[in-house]
PDB file of C-alpha atoms and ligand atoms in Angstrom:
ATOM      1  CA  MET A   1      54.855 104.848  87.604  1.00 40.00           C
ATOM      2  CA  SER A   2      56.580 103.832  84.443  1.00 42.00           C
ATOM      3  CA  GLU A   3      54.229 103.174  81.565  1.00 42.00           C
ATOM      4  CA  SER A   4      55.158 100.861  78.706  1.00 44.00           C
ATOM      5  CA  PHE A   5      53.521 100.835  75.301  1.00 45.00           C
ATOM      6  CA  GLU A   6      53.746  98.060  72.760  1.00 51.00           C
ATOM      7  CA  VAL A   7      53.505  99.344  69.214  1.00 56.00           C
ATOM      8  CA  SER A   8      54.807  98.008  65.950  1.00 62.00           C
ATOM      9  CA  ARG A   9      57.946  99.577  64.571  1.00 60.00           C
ATOM     10  CA  ARG A  10      56.303 100.184  61.198  1.00 61.00           C
ATOM     11  CA  ALA A  11      53.399 102.061  62.757  1.00 61.00           C
ATOM     12  CA  LEU A  12      55.796 104.122  64.795  1.00 62.00           C
ATOM     13  CA  LEU A  13      57.907 105.332  61.919  1.00 65.00           C
ATOM     14  CA  GLY A  14      55.227 106.135  59.434  1.00 63.00           C
ATOM     15  CA  GLY A  15      52.358 103.734  59.188  1.00 52.00           C
ATOM     16  CA  ALA A  16      48.696 104.457  59.430  1.00 41.00           C
ATOM     17  CA  VAL A  17      48.566 104.179  63.202  1.00 38.00           C
ATOM     18  CA  ALA A  18      49.034 107.256  65.345  1.00 40.00           C
ATOM     19  CA  PHE A  19      50.072 106.863  68.961  1.00 40.00           C
ATOM     20  CA  THR A  20      47.015 105.761  70.812  1.00 36.00           C
ATOM     21  CA  ALA A  21      47.843 106.432  72.972  1.00 32.00           C
ATOM     22  CA  ALA A  22      44.358 125.823  87.671  1.00 34.00           C
ATOM     23  CA  THR A  23      45.088 126.957  89.987  1.00 33.00           C
ATOM     24  CA  LEU A  24      48.387 128.821  90.304  1.00 37.00           C
ATOM     25  CA  ALA A  25      49.613 131.345  92.771  1.00 36.00           C
ATOM     26  CA  PRO A  26      48.880 134.914  91.664  1.00 36.00           C
ATOM     27  CA  GLY A  27      51.862 136.446  90.006  1.00 34.00           C
ATOM     28  CA  VAL A  28      53.639 133.169  89.290  1.00 35.00           C
ATOM     29  CA  VAL A  29      55.182 133.423  85.852  1.00 38.00           C
ATOM     30  CA  LEU A  30      55.732 130.143  84.066  1.00 42.00           C
ATOM     31  CA  TYR A  31      58.880 129.460  82.140  1.00 43.00           C
ATOM     32  CA  ALA A  32      60.441 132.823  82.731  1.00 43.00           C
ATOM     33  CA  ARG A  33      63.910 132.852  81.269  1.00 49.00           C
ATOM     34  CA  SER A  34      66.700 133.311  83.763  1.00 50.00           C
ATOM     35  CA  SER A  35      68.723 134.896  81.009  1.00 58.00           C
ATOM     36  CA  ASP A  36      67.956 138.415  79.813  1.00 66.00           C
ATOM     37  CA  GLU A  37      68.510 137.247  76.273  1.00 77.00           C
ATOM     38  CA  PRO A  38      65.308 136.330  74.432  1.00 85.00           C
ATOM     39  CA  ALA A  39      64.993 132.895  72.869  1.00 91.00           C
ATOM     40  CA  THR A  40      66.162 133.033  69.298  1.00 91.00           C
ATOM     41  CA  GLY A  41      65.261 131.138  66.170  1.00 93.00           C
ATOM     42  CA  ALA A  42      68.954 130.824  65.381  1.00 93.00           C
ATOM     43  CA  VAL A  43      68.901 127.907  67.810  1.00 97.00           C
ATOM     44  CA  ARG A  44      66.838 124.760  67.597  1.00 98.00           C
ATOM     45  CA  TRP A  45      67.127 122.669  70.702  1.00 98.00           C
ATOM     46  CA  GLY A  46      66.754 118.972  70.126  1.00 98.00           C
ATOM     47  CA  LEU A  47      67.429 115.484  71.369  1.00 98.00           C
ATOM     48  CA  LEU A  48      68.994 112.507  69.622  1.00 98.00           C
ATOM     49  CA  ILE A  49      68.199 109.182  71.263  1.00 98.00           C
ATOM     50  CA  ASP A  50      70.364 106.186  70.388  1.00 98.00           C
ATOM     51  CA  VAL A  51      67.915 103.323  70.686  1.00 97.00           C
ATOM     52  CA  ASN A  52      70.701 100.743  70.586  1.00 96.00           C
ATOM     53  CA  GLN A  53      72.105 102.172  73.820  1.00 96.00           C
ATOM     54  CA  CYS A  54      68.742 102.203  75.613  1.00 97.00           C
ATOM     55  CA  LYS A  55      67.917  99.151  77.708  1.00 93.00           C
ATOM     56  CA  GLY A  56      64.395  97.970  78.379  1.00 92.00           C
ATOM     57  CA  ASP A  57      64.928  97.604  82.108  1.00 93.00           C
ATOM     58  CA  CYS A  58      66.361 101.089  82.555  1.00 96.00           C
ATOM     59  CA  ASN A  59      64.049 103.878  83.721  1.00 97.00           C
ATOM     60  CA  ALA A  60      66.684 106.432  84.671  1.00 98.00           C
ATOM     61  CA  CYS A  61      65.301 109.093  82.317  1.00 98.00           C
ATOM     62  CA  VAL A  62      61.719 108.569  83.458  1.00 98.00           C
ATOM     63  CA  GLU A  63      62.637 108.709  87.114  1.00 98.00           C
ATOM     64  CA  ALA A  64      64.799 111.788  86.641  1.00 98.00           C
ATOM     65  CA  CYS A  65      61.927 113.602  84.932  1.00 98.00           C
ATOM     66  CA  ASN A  66      59.494 112.620  87.655  1.00 97.00           C
ATOM     67  CA  THR A  67      61.875 113.898  90.304  1.00 97.00           C
ATOM     68  CA  GLU A  68      62.716 117.096  88.448  1.00 98.00           C
ATOM     69  CA  PHE A  69      59.071 118.068  88.114  1.00 97.00           C
ATOM     70  CA  GLY A  70      57.626 116.507  91.257  1.00 96.00           C
ATOM     71  CA  LEU A  71      55.474 114.053  89.304  1.00 96.00           C
ATOM     72  CA  VAL A  72      54.095 111.545  91.761  1.00 93.00           C
ATOM     73  CA  SER A  73      51.780 108.587  91.375  1.00 91.00           C
ATOM     74  CA  HIS A  74      48.268 108.813  92.741  1.00 90.00           C
ATOM     75  CA  GLY A  75      47.873 105.074  92.427  1.00 90.00           C
ATOM     76  CA  ARG A  76      45.891 105.309  89.217  1.00 90.00           C
ATOM     77  CA  PRO A  77      48.309 104.578  86.361  1.00 86.00           C
ATOM     78  CA  ASP A  78      45.821 105.708  83.708  1.00 87.00           C
ATOM     79  CA  THR A  79      45.869 109.265  84.989  1.00 91.00           C
ATOM     80  CA  ASP A  80      49.195 109.510  86.779  1.00 92.00           C
ATOM     81  CA  PRO A  81      51.328 112.320  85.356  1.00 93.00           C
ATOM     82  CA  GLN A  82      54.239 111.127  83.255  1.00 95.00           C
ATOM     83  CA  TRP A  83      56.097 113.300  80.794  1.00 97.00           C
ATOM     84  CA  VAL A  84      58.628 110.711  79.628  1.00 98.00           C
ATOM     85  CA  ARG A  85      57.566 107.122  79.066  1.00 96.00           C
ATOM     86  CA  LYS A  86      59.398 104.080  77.861  1.00 97.00           C
ATOM     87  CA  VAL A  87      57.962 102.552  74.682  1.00 96.00           C
ATOM     88  CA  THR A  88      58.745  99.075  73.383  1.00 96.00           C
ATOM     89  CA  VAL A  89      58.429  98.264  69.689  1.00 94.00           C
ATOM     90  CA  THR A  90      58.788  94.824  68.150  1.00 94.00           C
ATOM     91  CA  ASP A  91      59.698  93.963  64.591  1.00 92.00           C
ATOM     92  CA  PRO A  92      57.076  91.365  63.610  1.00 93.00           C
ATOM     93  CA  GLU A  93      59.456  89.718  61.137  1.00 94.00           C
ATOM     94  CA  THR A  94      62.469  89.281  63.397  1.00 94.00           C
ATOM     95  CA  GLY A  95      60.771  89.446  66.785  1.00 94.00           C
ATOM     96  CA  VAL A  96      63.470  91.854  67.925  1.00 93.00           C
ATOM     97  CA  SER A  97      62.247  94.442  70.438  1.00 94.00           C
ATOM     98  CA  GLN A  98      63.592  97.887  71.101  1.00 96.00           C
ATOM     99  CA  SER A  99      62.891 100.119  74.058  1.00 96.00           C
ATOM    100  CA  PHE A 100      63.340 103.876  74.169  1.00 97.00           C
ATOM    101  CA  PRO A 101      61.933 107.001  75.798  1.00 98.00           C
ATOM    102  CA  VAL A 102      59.190 109.068  74.191  1.00 98.00           C
ATOM    103  CA  MET A 103      58.304 112.534  75.382  1.00 98.00           C
ATOM    104  CA  CYS A 104      56.961 115.705  73.762  1.00 98.00           C
ATOM    105  CA  GLN A 105      58.678 115.738  70.400  1.00 98.00           C
ATOM    106  CA  HIS A 106      58.916 119.545  70.345  1.00 98.00           C
ATOM    107  CA  CYS A 107      57.497 119.728  66.867  1.00 98.00           C
ATOM    108  CA  ALA A 108      58.372 122.543  64.490  1.00 98.00           C
ATOM    109  CA  HIS A 109      54.733 122.451  63.409  1.00 98.00           C
ATOM    110  CA  PRO A 110      52.967 121.447  66.624  1.00 98.00           C
ATOM    111  CA  PRO A 111      49.347 120.319  66.208  1.00 98.00           C
ATOM    112  CA  CYS A 112      48.839 120.992  69.914  1.00 98.00           C
ATOM    113  CA  ALA A 113      49.447 124.689  69.352  1.00 98.00           C
ATOM    114  CA  ASP A 114      47.329 124.739  66.200  1.00 98.00           C
ATOM    115  CA  VAL A 115      44.235 123.557  68.037  1.00 98.00           C
ATOM    116  CA  CYS A 116      44.698 125.458  71.287  1.00 98.00           C
ATOM    117  CA  PRO A 117      41.805 127.944  71.550  1.00 98.00           C
ATOM    118  CA  THR A 118      43.541 130.288  73.972  1.00 98.00           C
ATOM    119  CA  GLY A 119      47.121 130.319  72.733  1.00 98.00           C
ATOM    120  CA  ALA A 120      48.287 128.548  75.874  1.00 98.00           C
ATOM    121  CA  SER A 121      50.180 126.004  73.789  1.00 98.00           C
ATOM    122  CA  PHE A 122      52.993 127.676  71.958  1.00 98.00           C
ATOM    123  CA  ARG A 123      56.370 127.055  70.371  1.00 98.00           C
ATOM    124  CA  ARG A 124      59.229 129.173  71.577  1.00 97.00           C
ATOM    125  CA  ALA A 125      61.578 130.610  68.944  1.00 97.00           C
ATOM    126  CA  ASP A 126      64.269 128.100  69.879  1.00 97.00           C
ATOM    127  CA  GLY A 127      61.952 125.146  69.214  1.00 98.00           C
ATOM    128  CA  ILE A 128      60.767 124.318  72.729  1.00 98.00           C
ATOM    129  CA  VAL A 129      57.010 123.736  72.893  1.00 98.00           C
ATOM    130  CA  LEU A 130      55.438 124.914  76.137  1.00 98.00           C
ATOM    131  CA  ILE A 131      52.100 125.495  77.816  1.00 97.00           C
ATOM    132  CA  ASN A 132      51.217 128.728  79.561  1.00 95.00           C
ATOM    133  CA  ARG A 133      49.063 127.324  82.296  1.00 88.00           C
ATOM    134  CA  HIS A 134      47.801 130.761  83.293  1.00 92.00           C
ATOM    135  CA  ILE A 135      45.662 130.767  80.162  1.00 95.00           C
ATOM    136  CA  CYS A 136      45.143 127.013  79.710  1.00 97.00           C
ATOM    137  CA  VAL A 137      41.437 126.354  80.206  1.00 97.00           C
ATOM    138  CA  GLY A 138      41.816 122.573  80.405  1.00 97.00           C
ATOM    139  CA  CYS A 139      39.868 121.858  77.214  1.00 98.00           C
ATOM    140  CA  ARG A 140      42.315 119.062  76.376  1.00 98.00           C
ATOM    141  CA  TYR A 141      42.156 119.686  72.627  1.00 98.00           C
ATOM    142  CA  CYS A 142      45.961 119.562  72.588  1.00 98.00           C
ATOM    143  CA  GLU A 143      45.946 116.107  74.120  1.00 98.00           C
ATOM    144  CA  MET A 144      43.712 114.869  71.319  1.00 98.00           C
ATOM    145  CA  ALA A 145      45.728 116.630  68.616  1.00 98.00           C
ATOM    146  CA  CYS A 146      49.128 115.366  69.724  1.00 98.00           C
ATOM    147  CA  PRO A 147      50.066 112.310  67.622  1.00 98.00           C
ATOM    148  CA  TYR A 148      52.638 111.255  70.218  1.00 97.00           C
ATOM    149  CA  LYS A 149      50.390 111.038  73.255  1.00 96.00           C
ATOM    150  CA  ALA A 150      52.781 113.451  74.880  1.00 98.00           C
ATOM    151  CA  ARG A 151      50.357 115.554  76.862  1.00 97.00           C
ATOM    152  CA  ASN A 152      48.937 114.845  80.301  1.00 95.00           C
ATOM    153  CA  PHE A 153      45.956 116.328  82.064  1.00 96.00           C
ATOM    154  CA  VAL A 154      46.403 117.160  85.722  1.00 96.00           C
ATOM    155  CA  HIS A 155      43.562 115.365  87.473  1.00 95.00           C
ATOM    156  CA  GLU A 156      44.752 115.663  91.040  1.00 93.00           C
ATOM    157  CA  ASN A 157      45.801 118.384  93.401  1.00 93.00           C
ATOM    158  CA  VAL A 158      49.524 118.780  92.961  1.00 93.00           C
ATOM    159  CA  THR A 159      52.131 118.501  95.650  1.00 88.00           C
ATOM    160  CA  ASP A 160      55.896 118.940  95.701  1.00 86.00           C
ATOM    161  CA  GLN A 161      55.630 121.997  93.460  1.00 92.00           C
ATOM    162  CA  LYS A 162      58.877 123.124  91.914  1.00 95.00           C
ATOM    163  CA  PRO A 163      59.375 126.896  91.718  1.00 94.00           C
ATOM    164  CA  TYR A 164      60.845 126.594  88.224  1.00 94.00           C
ATOM    165  CA  ALA A 165      57.881 124.627  86.856  1.00 93.00           C
ATOM    166  CA  PRO A 166      54.619 125.260  88.719  1.00 91.00           C
ATOM    167  CA  ARG A 167      51.822 122.831  87.902  1.00 94.00           C
ATOM    168  CA  GLY A 168      48.072 123.224  88.260  1.00 93.00           C
ATOM    169  CA  LYS A 169      45.114 120.897  88.572  1.00 95.00           C
ATOM    170  CA  GLY A 170      42.811 121.208  85.576  1.00 96.00           C
ATOM    171  CA  THR A 171      45.511 122.075  83.036  1.00 97.00           C
ATOM    172  CA  SER A 172      47.426 120.136  80.402  1.00 98.00           C
ATOM    173  CA  GLU A 173      51.145 119.616  80.695  1.00 97.00           C
ATOM    174  CA  ALA A 174      54.053 117.931  78.932  1.00 98.00           C
ATOM    175  CA  CYS A 175      57.817 117.703  78.746  1.00 98.00           C
ATOM    176  CA  THR A 176      59.382 121.163  78.637  1.00 98.00           C
ATOM    177  CA  MET A 177      62.765 119.795  77.552  1.00 98.00           C
ATOM    178  CA  CYS A 178      63.752 121.152  80.981  1.00 98.00           C
ATOM    179  CA  VAL A 179      63.599 124.697  79.643  1.00 97.00           C
ATOM    180  CA  HIS A 180      64.473 126.042  83.086  1.00 97.00           C
ATOM    181  CA  ARG A 181      67.756 124.151  82.916  1.00 97.00           C
ATOM    182  CA  ILE A 182      68.462 125.036  79.295  1.00 97.00           C
ATOM    183  CA  ASP A 183      68.070 128.714  80.060  1.00 95.00           C
ATOM    184  CA  GLU A 184      70.746 128.284  82.715  1.00 95.00           C
ATOM    185  CA  GLY A 185      73.100 126.527  80.312  1.00 96.00           C
ATOM    186  CA  ARG A 186      72.399 123.065  81.762  1.00 97.00           C
ATOM    187  CA  ILE A 187      71.217 119.899  80.042  1.00 98.00           C
ATOM    188  CA  PRO A 188      67.800 118.269  80.547  1.00 98.00           C
ATOM    189  CA  ALA A 189      67.420 116.058  83.601  1.00 98.00           C
ATOM    190  CA  CYS A 190      66.720 112.942  81.528  1.00 98.00           C
ATOM    191  CA  VAL A 191      69.890 113.393  79.493  1.00 98.00           C
ATOM    192  CA  GLU A 192      71.926 113.926  82.637  1.00 98.00           C
ATOM    193  CA  ALA A 193      70.474 110.821  84.292  1.00 98.00           C
ATOM    194  CA  CYS A 194      71.022 108.704  81.185  1.00 97.00           C
ATOM    195  CA  ALA A 195      74.686 109.686  81.127  1.00 97.00           C
ATOM    196  CA  ALA A 196      75.004 109.022  84.857  1.00 97.00           C
ATOM    197  CA  SER A 197      73.598 105.538  84.291  1.00 95.00           C
ATOM    198  CA  GLY A 198      76.563 104.850  82.032  1.00 94.00           C
ATOM    199  CA  ARG A 199      74.491 104.373  78.888  1.00 90.00           C
ATOM    200  CA  ALA A 200      74.617 107.842  77.354  1.00 91.00           C
ATOM    201  CA  ALA A 201      71.789 107.036  74.974  1.00 97.00           C
ATOM    202  CA  MET A 202      70.564 110.639  74.898  1.00 98.00           C
ATOM    203  CA  LEU A 203      72.280 113.617  73.312  1.00 98.00           C
ATOM    204  CA  PHE A 204      70.988 117.166  73.732  1.00 98.00           C
ATOM    205  CA  GLY A 205      72.019 120.235  71.803  1.00 98.00           C
ATOM    206  CA  ASP A 206      71.448 122.773  69.075  1.00 98.00           C
ATOM    207  CA  LEU A 207      70.386 121.103  65.861  1.00 98.00           C
ATOM    208  CA  ASN A 208      71.032 124.348  63.978  1.00 98.00           C
ATOM    209  CA  ASP A 209      74.682 124.577  64.992  1.00 98.00           C
ATOM    210  CA  PRO A 210      76.717 122.462  62.568  1.00 98.00           C
ATOM    211  CA  ASN A 211      79.527 122.340  65.125  1.00 97.00           C
ATOM    212  CA  SER A 212      77.369 120.937  67.921  1.00 98.00           C
ATOM    213  CA  ASP A 213      77.763 117.290  68.882  1.00 97.00           C
ATOM    214  CA  ILE A 214      74.116 116.588  68.114  1.00 98.00           C
ATOM    215  CA  ALA A 215      74.215 118.187  64.668  1.00 98.00           C
ATOM    216  CA  LYS A 216      77.409 116.315  63.826  1.00 98.00           C
ATOM    217  CA  ARG A 217      75.902 113.014  64.885  1.00 98.00           C
ATOM    218  CA  VAL A 218      72.647 113.671  63.012  1.00 98.00           C
ATOM    219  CA  ALA A 219      74.724 114.377  59.916  1.00 98.00           C
ATOM    220  CA  ALA A 220      76.854 111.272  60.387  1.00 98.00           C
ATOM    221  CA  VAL A 221      74.314 108.561  61.231  1.00 97.00           C
ATOM    222  CA  ASN A 222      70.897 107.458  60.105  1.00 97.00           C
ATOM    223  CA  SER A 223      68.256 108.861  62.394  1.00 98.00           C
ATOM    224  CA  ALA A 224      64.500 109.082  62.219  1.00 97.00           C
ATOM    225  CA  GLN A 225      61.695 111.251  63.458  1.00 98.00           C
ATOM    226  CA  ILE A 226      58.690 109.367  64.778  1.00 97.00           C
ATOM    227  CA  ARG A 227      55.787 109.582  62.349  1.00 97.00           C
ATOM    228  CA  ALA A 228      57.742 111.835  60.026  1.00 97.00           C
ATOM    229  CA  ASP A 229      54.909 111.361  57.523  1.00 98.00           C
ATOM    230  CA  LEU A 230      52.791 113.716  59.641  1.00 98.00           C
ATOM    231  CA  ARG A 231      55.244 116.529  58.861  1.00 98.00           C
ATOM    232  CA  THR A 232      55.287 117.866  62.385  1.00 98.00           C
ATOM    233  CA  ASP A 233      59.103 117.941  62.127  1.00 98.00           C
ATOM    234  CA  PRO A 234      59.945 116.771  65.643  1.00 98.00           C
ATOM    235  CA  GLY A 235      63.029 118.103  67.392  1.00 98.00           C
ATOM    236  CA  VAL A 236      63.500 114.660  68.949  1.00 98.00           C
ATOM    237  CA  ARG A 237      65.245 112.150  66.701  1.00 98.00           C
ATOM    238  CA  TYR A 238      66.007 108.478  67.108  1.00 98.00           C
ATOM    239  CA  GLN A 239      69.132 106.653  66.014  1.00 98.00           C
ATOM    240  CA  GLY A 240      68.928 102.918  65.378  1.00 95.00           C
ATOM    241  CA  LEU A 241      65.152 102.768  65.177  1.00 91.00           C
TER     242      LEU A 241
HETATM  243 FE1  SF4 B   1      52.671 119.317  70.693  1.00 59.39          FE
HETATM  244 FE2  SF4 B   1      52.573 116.638  70.884  1.00 59.39          FE
HETATM  245 FE3  SF4 B   1      54.233 117.803  69.082  1.00 59.39          FE
HETATM  246 FE4  SF4 B   1      54.732 117.993  71.745  1.00 59.39          FE
HETATM  247  S1  SF4 B   1      54.719 116.107  70.494  1.00 59.39           S
HETATM  248  S2  SF4 B   1      54.838 119.666  70.208  1.00 59.39           S
HETATM  249  S3  SF4 B   1      52.656 118.092  72.595  1.00 59.39           S
HETATM  250  S4  SF4 B   1      51.992 117.888  69.082  1.00 59.39           S
END
């Protein structure tokens, strides 16, 4: 179910090319925090992905996400749900290719939320962008507005529902940064799987905390936000891109 995209590195980082790419049980509350503490703007959760540590033939992060959220193939790759996908970019001058995961970038200024007519798409105070599928009407405006092709539409009846992340046919969905795990003090499934694979290409943490590992690394190395020129200010950054 892995999907690979070939895009030029220049287009990815800031060129003219953007990424080209319900029914829920009554009373089910999506993304309820397990903690009594409300999300706070003092925190900004983010990811730093070291592209040099990511191998093209590794899909550990993709598979972990699919398992965590019960995303299964319906045999139609164009519409299969996939919240993390591996992208390959090639430098036309050197011919060198790089492969790395792309998911919702958890933008500080999310176009998906700007265009949502019902308020279903929203950014939590701690930077995690989510969809309230109780009020998502499936208009798919967010999918068109997202420059990162991060949103999926649920075309099929869903199976293997997870109680911490119910899904619904006829709604849009995307990476939640594993908010259900974060609220329990755990790391996202993709980050955990990447570390278990021995590559440790993904680092998760609080970008606002200068003492966090992620903030220290962001301060110490060159990193980039994809399509930074769009000024969405993604919470996902890439090292070595
Ligand atoms: Fe919204 Fe797309 Fe940005 Fe995620 S990457 S916050 S879906 S605009």
